[in-house]
Amino acid sequence: MSNVPELLRVGTGFALSAVDPAGTPGLPEKKTVRKDPKTWAREQLVDLGAQLATQQEMLFATAKADPKDKRRLLLVLQAMDCGGKDGTVKKVAGTMNPQGLHIVGFGPPTATELRHDFLWRIHRALPKPGLVGVFNRSHYEDVLVVRVRKLAPKRVWLSRYPQINDFEQELADAGVTLVKVMLHISFEEQQRRLLERLRDPTKFWKYSPADVDNRAYWPAYQEAYHDALAHCSTDLAPWYVVPADRKWYRDWAVAHLMLHAFKGMNLQYPPANFDPQRERQRIEEGVSQT
Ligand code: ADP
């Protein structure tokens, strides 16, 4: 297993500003793989994807065989606009069986959601046992956009860090393995991606003029991200920062992180709750039709 999780994990002394969004931590040297790193990483993703699909199937099968087994995996994706959350869902989560996935995006809260605690809608969106959940944005928006755009007073969003840690502890106790990933892009890469969207009419739907307004808040967002990750990276629910300027590295790294989390769950295919030999005989001998 690679050391990617270790390299990307938010630990003591973490500084978001020290992470190079164009970096490729853990990627082998070009001379080792003897080909262009992008081609290599894309090829590796195929293999990683097959392993993810197997792990997911074992998780699904385990829950089906034993209703008392509440285990599930939840990938939380956070990023600045154009950070690649949708691409990651497509390329990494897309390697698994859609039947076993539970993908939820979080936008501005509705009037109903605002009448509840900020974690209310998150609770409701959790994957059921046996499923792999993907959160495209999450409860972390409540200490990110809410802080930066001053949607709540400081004492409110400050109090949310410990609430989030308690909540994630509860999730861990309830069988949820969390993989929290910030896709980290640079200001320049965001500009490139926004311009690309405007050059291509098939990408207009992805563009929002509000994304440009948000660029003015870039430093405030970086600070909010730093604080959220520093306060809420725990042993049970660590944060990982994935350099995401290079999409091929991003996908390769996120696949590694998910696989690492799956392996920590020690999943296996459940044994048969019937006698396979006897069942084979019954089928071969044929059953009389009525
Ligand atoms: P995305 O940008 O993820 O592709 P949208 O274009 O629908 O999806 O954007 C979702 C928007 O909802 C983002 O601007 C995000 O900051 C905002 N949002 C998410 N959660 C909250 C929240 N709790 N409070 C306010 N805004 C939120």
Tab-separated table of C-alpha atoms and ligand atoms in Angstrom:
chain	number	residue	atom	x	y	z
A	1	MET	CA	0.000	0.000	0.000
A	2	SER	CA	1.259	3.449	-0.803
A	3	ASN	CA	2.136	6.196	1.638
A	4	VAL	CA	-0.306	8.611	-0.029
A	5	PRO	CA	-2.653	8.824	3.010
A	6	GLU	CA	0.239	9.640	5.300
A	7	LEU	CA	1.560	12.315	2.945
A	8	LEU	CA	-1.779	14.038	2.469
A	9	ARG	CA	-3.140	13.818	5.979
A	10	VAL	CA	-3.719	16.986	7.979
A	11	GLY	CA	-1.706	16.629	11.165
A	12	THR	CA	0.035	18.781	13.736
A	13	GLY	CA	1.744	21.852	12.312
A	14	PHE	CA	-0.521	21.808	9.269
A	15	ALA	CA	-0.460	24.896	7.036
A	16	LEU	CA	-2.714	24.931	3.999
A	17	SER	CA	-0.526	27.632	2.456
A	18	ALA	CA	2.368	25.163	2.454
A	19	VAL	CA	0.533	22.678	0.233
A	20	ASP	CA	1.365	23.087	-3.465
A	21	PRO	CA	-1.871	22.648	-5.465
A	22	ALA	CA	0.191	21.427	-8.424
A	23	GLY	CA	2.136	18.925	-6.313
A	24	THR	CA	2.005	15.155	-6.755
A	25	PRO	CA	2.928	13.690	-3.328
A	26	GLY	CA	3.490	9.952	-3.372
A	27	LEU	CA	3.632	9.677	-7.143
A	28	PRO	CA	6.616	7.564	-8.203
A	29	GLU	CA	9.445	9.211	-10.154
A	30	LYS	CA	9.115	9.301	-13.907
A	31	LYS	CA	12.247	7.185	-14.274
A	32	THR	CA	10.723	4.476	-12.070
A	33	VAL	CA	7.475	4.169	-13.977
A	34	ARG	CA	9.184	4.743	-17.350
A	35	LYS	CA	6.324	6.681	-18.808
A	36	ASP	CA	4.579	9.991	-18.644
A	37	PRO	CA	3.187	10.323	-15.057
A	38	LYS	CA	-0.240	11.291	-16.323
A	39	THR	CA	-0.523	8.165	-18.478
A	40	TRP	CA	0.785	6.070	-15.600
A	41	ALA	CA	-1.653	7.536	-13.061
A	42	ARG	CA	-4.598	7.069	-15.422
A	43	GLU	CA	-3.640	3.421	-15.951
A	44	GLN	CA	-3.254	2.908	-12.206
A	45	LEU	CA	-6.680	4.382	-11.628
A	46	VAL	CA	-8.206	1.544	-13.612
A	47	ASP	CA	-6.661	-0.961	-11.223
A	48	LEU	CA	-7.497	1.091	-8.134
A	49	GLY	CA	-11.060	1.449	-9.401
A	50	ALA	CA	-11.402	-2.325	-9.751
A	51	GLN	CA	-10.206	-2.724	-6.167
A	52	LEU	CA	-12.660	-0.085	-4.966
A	53	ALA	CA	-15.481	-1.878	-6.739
A	54	THR	CA	-14.571	-5.141	-4.990
A	55	GLN	CA	-14.381	-3.452	-1.595
A	56	GLN	CA	-17.725	-1.793	-2.147
A	57	GLU	CA	-19.293	-5.081	-3.136
A	58	MET	CA	-17.963	-6.733	0.026
A	59	LEU	CA	-19.398	-3.880	2.111
A	60	PHE	CA	-22.767	-4.215	0.424
A	61	ALA	CA	-22.775	-7.996	0.785
A	62	THR	CA	-21.780	-7.757	4.457
A	63	ALA	CA	-24.725	-5.508	5.318
A	64	LYS	CA	-27.071	-7.769	3.382
A	65	ALA	CA	-25.842	-10.862	5.209
A	66	ASP	CA	-25.815	-9.294	8.656
A	67	PRO	CA	-28.323	-6.539	9.420
A	68	LYS	CA	-26.528	-5.895	12.698
A	69	ASP	CA	-23.402	-4.817	10.803
A	70	LYS	CA	-23.826	-1.058	10.413
A	71	ARG	CA	-20.603	-0.277	8.594
A	72	ARG	CA	-20.531	2.204	5.717
A	73	LEU	CA	-18.044	4.551	4.170
A	74	LEU	CA	-18.553	8.254	3.620
A	75	LEU	CA	-16.413	10.374	1.323
A	76	VAL	CA	-16.747	14.082	2.097
A	77	LEU	CA	-15.596	16.346	-0.725
A	78	GLN	CA	-14.910	20.019	-0.219
A	79	ALA	CA	-13.278	22.435	-2.645
A	80	MET	CA	-13.297	25.957	-3.948
A	81	ASP	CA	-15.440	26.489	-7.071
A	82	CYS	CA	-13.987	24.549	-10.053
A	83	GLY	CA	-12.017	22.460	-7.562
A	84	GLY	CA	-13.055	19.233	-9.273
A	85	LYS	CA	-15.650	17.724	-6.947
A	86	ASP	CA	-17.901	16.647	-9.809
A	87	GLY	CA	-14.977	15.219	-11.768
A	88	THR	CA	-13.848	13.240	-8.734
A	89	VAL	CA	-17.320	11.819	-8.211
A	90	LYS	CA	-17.404	10.768	-11.858
A	91	LYS	CA	-13.903	9.331	-12.078
A	92	VAL	CA	-13.427	7.791	-8.623
A	93	ALA	CA	-16.898	7.049	-7.225
A	94	GLY	CA	-17.810	6.135	-10.821
A	95	THR	CA	-15.618	3.044	-10.603
A	96	MET	CA	-18.077	1.495	-8.151
A	97	ASN	CA	-21.521	-0.017	-8.626
A	98	PRO	CA	-24.060	2.848	-8.707
A	99	GLN	CA	-26.481	0.678	-6.704
A	100	GLY	CA	-24.156	0.819	-3.739
A	101	LEU	CA	-23.596	4.568	-3.865
A	102	HIS	CA	-25.458	7.339	-2.113
A	103	ILE	CA	-24.391	10.682	-3.544
A	104	VAL	CA	-25.691	13.918	-2.062
A	105	GLY	CA	-24.874	17.543	-2.924
A	106	PHE	CA	-25.418	20.366	-0.457
A	107	GLY	CA	-26.442	23.824	-1.637
A	108	PRO	CA	-27.690	26.790	0.367
A	109	PRO	CA	-30.070	25.478	3.038
A	110	THR	CA	-33.776	25.572	2.300
A	111	ALA	CA	-36.218	27.427	4.563
A	112	THR	CA	-37.071	24.132	6.255
A	113	GLU	CA	-33.424	23.249	6.777
A	114	LEU	CA	-32.741	26.679	8.257
A	115	ARG	CA	-35.347	26.031	10.917
A	116	HIS	CA	-33.176	23.182	12.199
A	117	ASP	CA	-29.674	22.786	13.545
A	118	PHE	CA	-27.023	22.827	10.785
A	119	LEU	CA	-26.402	19.094	11.201
A	120	TRP	CA	-30.055	18.155	10.694
A	121	ARG	CA	-29.858	17.866	6.928
A	122	ILE	CA	-26.566	16.019	7.205
A	123	HIS	CA	-28.062	13.338	9.477
A	124	ARG	CA	-30.832	12.808	6.962
A	125	ALA	CA	-28.387	12.397	4.105
A	126	LEU	CA	-26.172	9.748	5.695
A	127	PRO	CA	-25.632	6.535	3.738
A	128	LYS	CA	-27.411	3.477	5.069
A	129	PRO	CA	-25.288	0.565	6.314
A	130	GLY	CA	-23.590	-1.222	3.422
A	131	LEU	CA	-23.487	1.843	1.191
A	132	VAL	CA	-20.744	4.201	0.121
A	133	GLY	CA	-21.839	7.779	0.636
A	134	VAL	CA	-20.389	10.753	-1.190
A	135	PHE	CA	-21.041	14.265	0.066
A	136	ASN	CA	-20.492	16.920	-2.587
A	137	ARG	CA	-20.031	19.741	-0.046
A	138	SER	CA	-21.124	19.026	3.503
A	139	HIS	CA	-21.585	20.324	7.055
A	140	TYR	CA	-18.220	22.039	6.577
A	141	GLU	CA	-19.968	24.705	4.474
A	142	ASP	CA	-21.316	25.880	7.814
A	143	VAL	CA	-17.826	26.918	8.891
A	144	LEU	CA	-16.683	27.950	5.385
A	145	VAL	CA	-19.160	29.934	3.276
A	146	VAL	CA	-21.101	30.815	6.416
A	147	ARG	CA	-17.969	32.290	7.996
A	148	VAL	CA	-16.590	34.002	4.882
A	149	ARG	CA	-19.890	35.510	3.737
A	150	LYS	CA	-20.851	36.363	7.312
A	151	LEU	CA	-24.068	34.345	7.249
A	152	ALA	CA	-23.797	33.754	10.999
A	153	PRO	CA	-21.989	35.545	13.823
A	154	LYS	CA	-18.480	34.439	14.769
A	155	ARG	CA	-19.545	32.848	18.052
A	156	VAL	CA	-21.945	30.635	16.104
A	157	TRP	CA	-19.498	29.274	13.541
A	158	LEU	CA	-16.719	29.031	16.137
A	159	SER	CA	-18.916	26.801	18.282
A	160	ARG	CA	-19.419	24.505	15.309
A	161	TYR	CA	-15.887	23.055	15.254
A	162	PRO	CA	-16.366	21.087	18.503
A	163	GLN	CA	-19.935	20.233	17.459
A	164	ILE	CA	-18.610	18.789	14.211
A	165	ASN	CA	-15.990	16.770	16.066
A	166	ASP	CA	-18.635	15.358	18.415
A	167	PHE	CA	-20.913	14.591	15.491
A	168	GLU	CA	-18.165	12.791	13.599
A	169	GLN	CA	-17.310	10.798	16.715
A	170	GLU	CA	-20.970	9.714	16.825
A	171	LEU	CA	-20.762	8.722	13.186
A	172	ALA	CA	-17.665	6.651	13.824
A	173	ASP	CA	-19.475	4.946	16.735
A	174	ALA	CA	-22.378	4.212	14.399
A	175	GLY	CA	-20.096	2.408	11.930
A	176	VAL	CA	-19.320	5.226	9.510
A	177	THR	CA	-15.767	5.374	8.177
A	178	LEU	CA	-15.159	8.955	7.118
A	179	VAL	CA	-12.782	10.040	4.371
A	180	LYS	CA	-12.685	13.830	4.298
A	181	VAL	CA	-10.968	15.337	1.303
A	182	MET	CA	-10.255	18.915	0.366
A	183	LEU	CA	-9.437	19.226	-3.310
A	184	HIS	CA	-6.894	22.015	-3.297
A	185	ILE	CA	-6.598	24.124	-6.448
A	186	SER	CA	-4.681	27.327	-7.036
A	187	PHE	CA	-6.183	30.734	-7.754
A	188	GLU	CA	-4.611	30.573	-11.236
A	189	GLU	CA	-6.019	27.125	-11.966
A	190	GLN	CA	-9.475	28.317	-10.949
A	191	GLN	CA	-9.127	31.194	-13.412
A	192	ARG	CA	-8.104	28.770	-16.178
A	193	ARG	CA	-11.066	26.510	-15.469
A	194	LEU	CA	-13.543	29.382	-15.331
A	195	LEU	CA	-12.257	30.708	-18.679
A	196	GLU	CA	-12.441	27.218	-20.158
A	197	ARG	CA	-16.091	27.021	-19.150
A	198	LEU	CA	-16.747	30.283	-20.971
A	199	ARG	CA	-14.977	29.142	-24.143
A	200	ASP	CA	-17.047	25.997	-24.487
A	201	PRO	CA	-20.844	26.243	-24.886
A	202	THR	CA	-21.202	22.693	-23.604
A	203	LYS	CA	-19.763	23.921	-20.305
A	204	PHE	CA	-21.882	27.053	-19.871
A	205	TRP	CA	-24.191	25.131	-17.556
A	206	LYS	CA	-21.300	24.684	-15.153
A	207	TYR	CA	-20.590	28.391	-15.020
A	208	SER	CA	-22.092	30.786	-12.534
A	209	PRO	CA	-21.313	34.520	-12.451
A	210	ALA	CA	-21.329	34.165	-8.654
A	211	ASP	CA	-18.141	32.086	-8.933
A	212	VAL	CA	-16.294	35.206	-10.099
A	213	ASP	CA	-17.641	37.248	-7.180
A	214	ASN	CA	-16.410	34.511	-4.867
A	215	ARG	CA	-12.851	34.926	-6.190
A	216	ALA	CA	-12.657	38.204	-4.285
A	217	TYR	CA	-12.983	36.158	-1.094
A	218	TRP	CA	-10.199	33.720	-1.980
A	219	PRO	CA	-7.854	34.613	0.938
A	220	ALA	CA	-10.738	34.514	3.437
A	221	TYR	CA	-11.784	31.099	2.114
A	222	GLN	CA	-8.229	29.773	2.376
A	223	GLU	CA	-8.115	30.908	5.987
A	224	ALA	CA	-11.503	29.349	6.727
A	225	TYR	CA	-10.406	26.085	5.089
A	226	HIS	CA	-7.186	26.086	7.044
A	227	ASP	CA	-9.013	26.541	10.355
A	228	ALA	CA	-11.709	23.976	9.584
A	229	LEU	CA	-9.150	21.352	8.609
A	230	ALA	CA	-6.842	22.142	11.513
A	231	HIS	CA	-9.694	22.007	14.077
A	232	CYS	CA	-11.511	18.996	12.701
A	233	SER	CA	-8.830	16.548	11.588
A	234	THR	CA	-9.081	13.806	14.187
A	235	ASP	CA	-7.823	10.232	14.391
A	236	LEU	CA	-11.323	8.933	13.767
A	237	ALA	CA	-12.079	11.383	10.992
A	238	PRO	CA	-8.891	12.753	9.476
A	239	TRP	CA	-8.812	15.420	6.799
A	240	TYR	CA	-6.710	14.985	3.688
A	241	VAL	CA	-5.637	17.772	1.358
A	242	VAL	CA	-5.312	16.535	-2.213
A	243	PRO	CA	-3.421	18.829	-4.596
A	244	ALA	CA	-5.939	19.129	-7.411
A	245	ASP	CA	-4.510	21.331	-10.154
A	246	ARG	CA	-3.666	18.121	-12.028
A	247	LYS	CA	-6.850	16.151	-12.425
A	248	TRP	CA	-5.061	12.853	-13.049
A	249	TYR	CA	-3.174	13.186	-9.755
A	250	ARG	CA	-6.352	14.198	-7.921
A	251	ASP	CA	-8.258	11.107	-9.051
A	252	TRP	CA	-5.352	8.773	-8.384
A	253	ALA	CA	-4.864	10.197	-4.884
A	254	VAL	CA	-8.548	10.155	-3.912
A	255	ALA	CA	-8.835	6.554	-5.100
A	256	HIS	CA	-5.863	5.716	-2.865
A	257	LEU	CA	-7.464	7.414	0.120
A	258	MET	CA	-10.716	5.539	-0.353
A	259	LEU	CA	-8.946	2.243	-0.776
A	260	HIS	CA	-6.909	2.898	2.346
A	261	ALA	CA	-10.129	3.537	4.296
A	262	PHE	CA	-11.763	0.412	2.896
A	263	LYS	CA	-8.744	-1.712	3.801
A	264	GLY	CA	-8.970	-0.419	7.375
A	265	MET	CA	-12.477	-1.899	7.503
A	266	ASN	CA	-11.127	-5.423	6.892
A	267	LEU	CA	-14.035	-6.367	4.689
A	268	GLN	CA	-14.635	-9.861	3.436
A	269	TYR	CA	-17.269	-11.604	1.407
A	270	PRO	CA	-19.741	-13.110	3.888
A	271	PRO	CA	-19.879	-16.900	4.078
A	272	ALA	CA	-22.927	-18.640	2.640
A	273	ASN	CA	-25.825	-19.121	5.035
A	274	PHE	CA	-26.767	-22.264	3.098
A	275	ASP	CA	-24.926	-25.372	2.007
A	276	PRO	CA	-23.550	-24.650	-1.503
A	277	GLN	CA	-22.935	-28.355	-2.205
A	278	ARG	CA	-26.499	-29.269	-1.355
A	279	GLU	CA	-27.870	-26.359	-3.375
A	280	ARG	CA	-25.782	-27.448	-6.384
A	281	GLN	CA	-27.246	-30.940	-6.108
A	282	ARG	CA	-30.774	-29.596	-5.882
A	283	ILE	CA	-30.266	-27.571	-9.040
A	284	GLU	CA	-28.633	-30.421	-10.946
A	285	GLU	CA	-31.244	-32.945	-9.905
A	286	GLY	CA	-33.983	-30.519	-10.777
A	287	VAL	CA	-37.002	-29.662	-8.704
A	288	SER	CA	-40.348	-30.984	-9.693
A	289	GLN	CA	-42.564	-28.327	-11.197
A	290	THR	CA	-46.065	-27.920	-9.930
B	1	ADP	P1	-21.361	23.260	-6.679
B	1	ADP	O1	-20.732	24.615	-6.687
B	1	ADP	O2	-20.986	22.448	-5.488
B	1	ADP	O3	-21.213	22.542	-7.977
B	1	ADP	P2	-23.828	24.698	-6.597
B	1	ADP	O4	-23.455	25.518	-7.782
B	1	ADP	O5	-25.234	24.235	-6.421
B	1	ADP	O6	-22.931	23.415	-6.504
B	1	ADP	O7	-23.345	25.509	-5.317
B	1	ADP	C1	-23.702	25.198	-4.077
B	1	ADP	C2	-23.606	26.485	-3.285
B	1	ADP	O8	-24.252	26.297	-2.054
B	1	ADP	C3	-22.175	26.897	-2.979
B	1	ADP	O9	-21.968	28.230	-3.298
B	1	ADP	C4	-22.079	26.674	-1.485
B	1	ADP	O10	-21.186	27.550	-0.845
B	1	ADP	C5	-23.507	26.917	-1.061
B	1	ADP	N1	-23.790	26.307	0.230
B	1	ADP	C6	-23.663	25.016	0.575
B	1	ADP	N2	-23.957	24.840	1.884
B	1	ADP	C7	-24.273	26.046	2.364
B	1	ADP	C8	-24.651	26.516	3.649
B	1	ADP	N3	-24.754	25.705	4.689
B	1	ADP	N4	-24.911	27.831	3.790
B	1	ADP	C9	-24.813	28.656	2.732
B	1	ADP	N5	-24.450	28.283	1.507
B	1	ADP	C10	-24.174	26.989	1.316
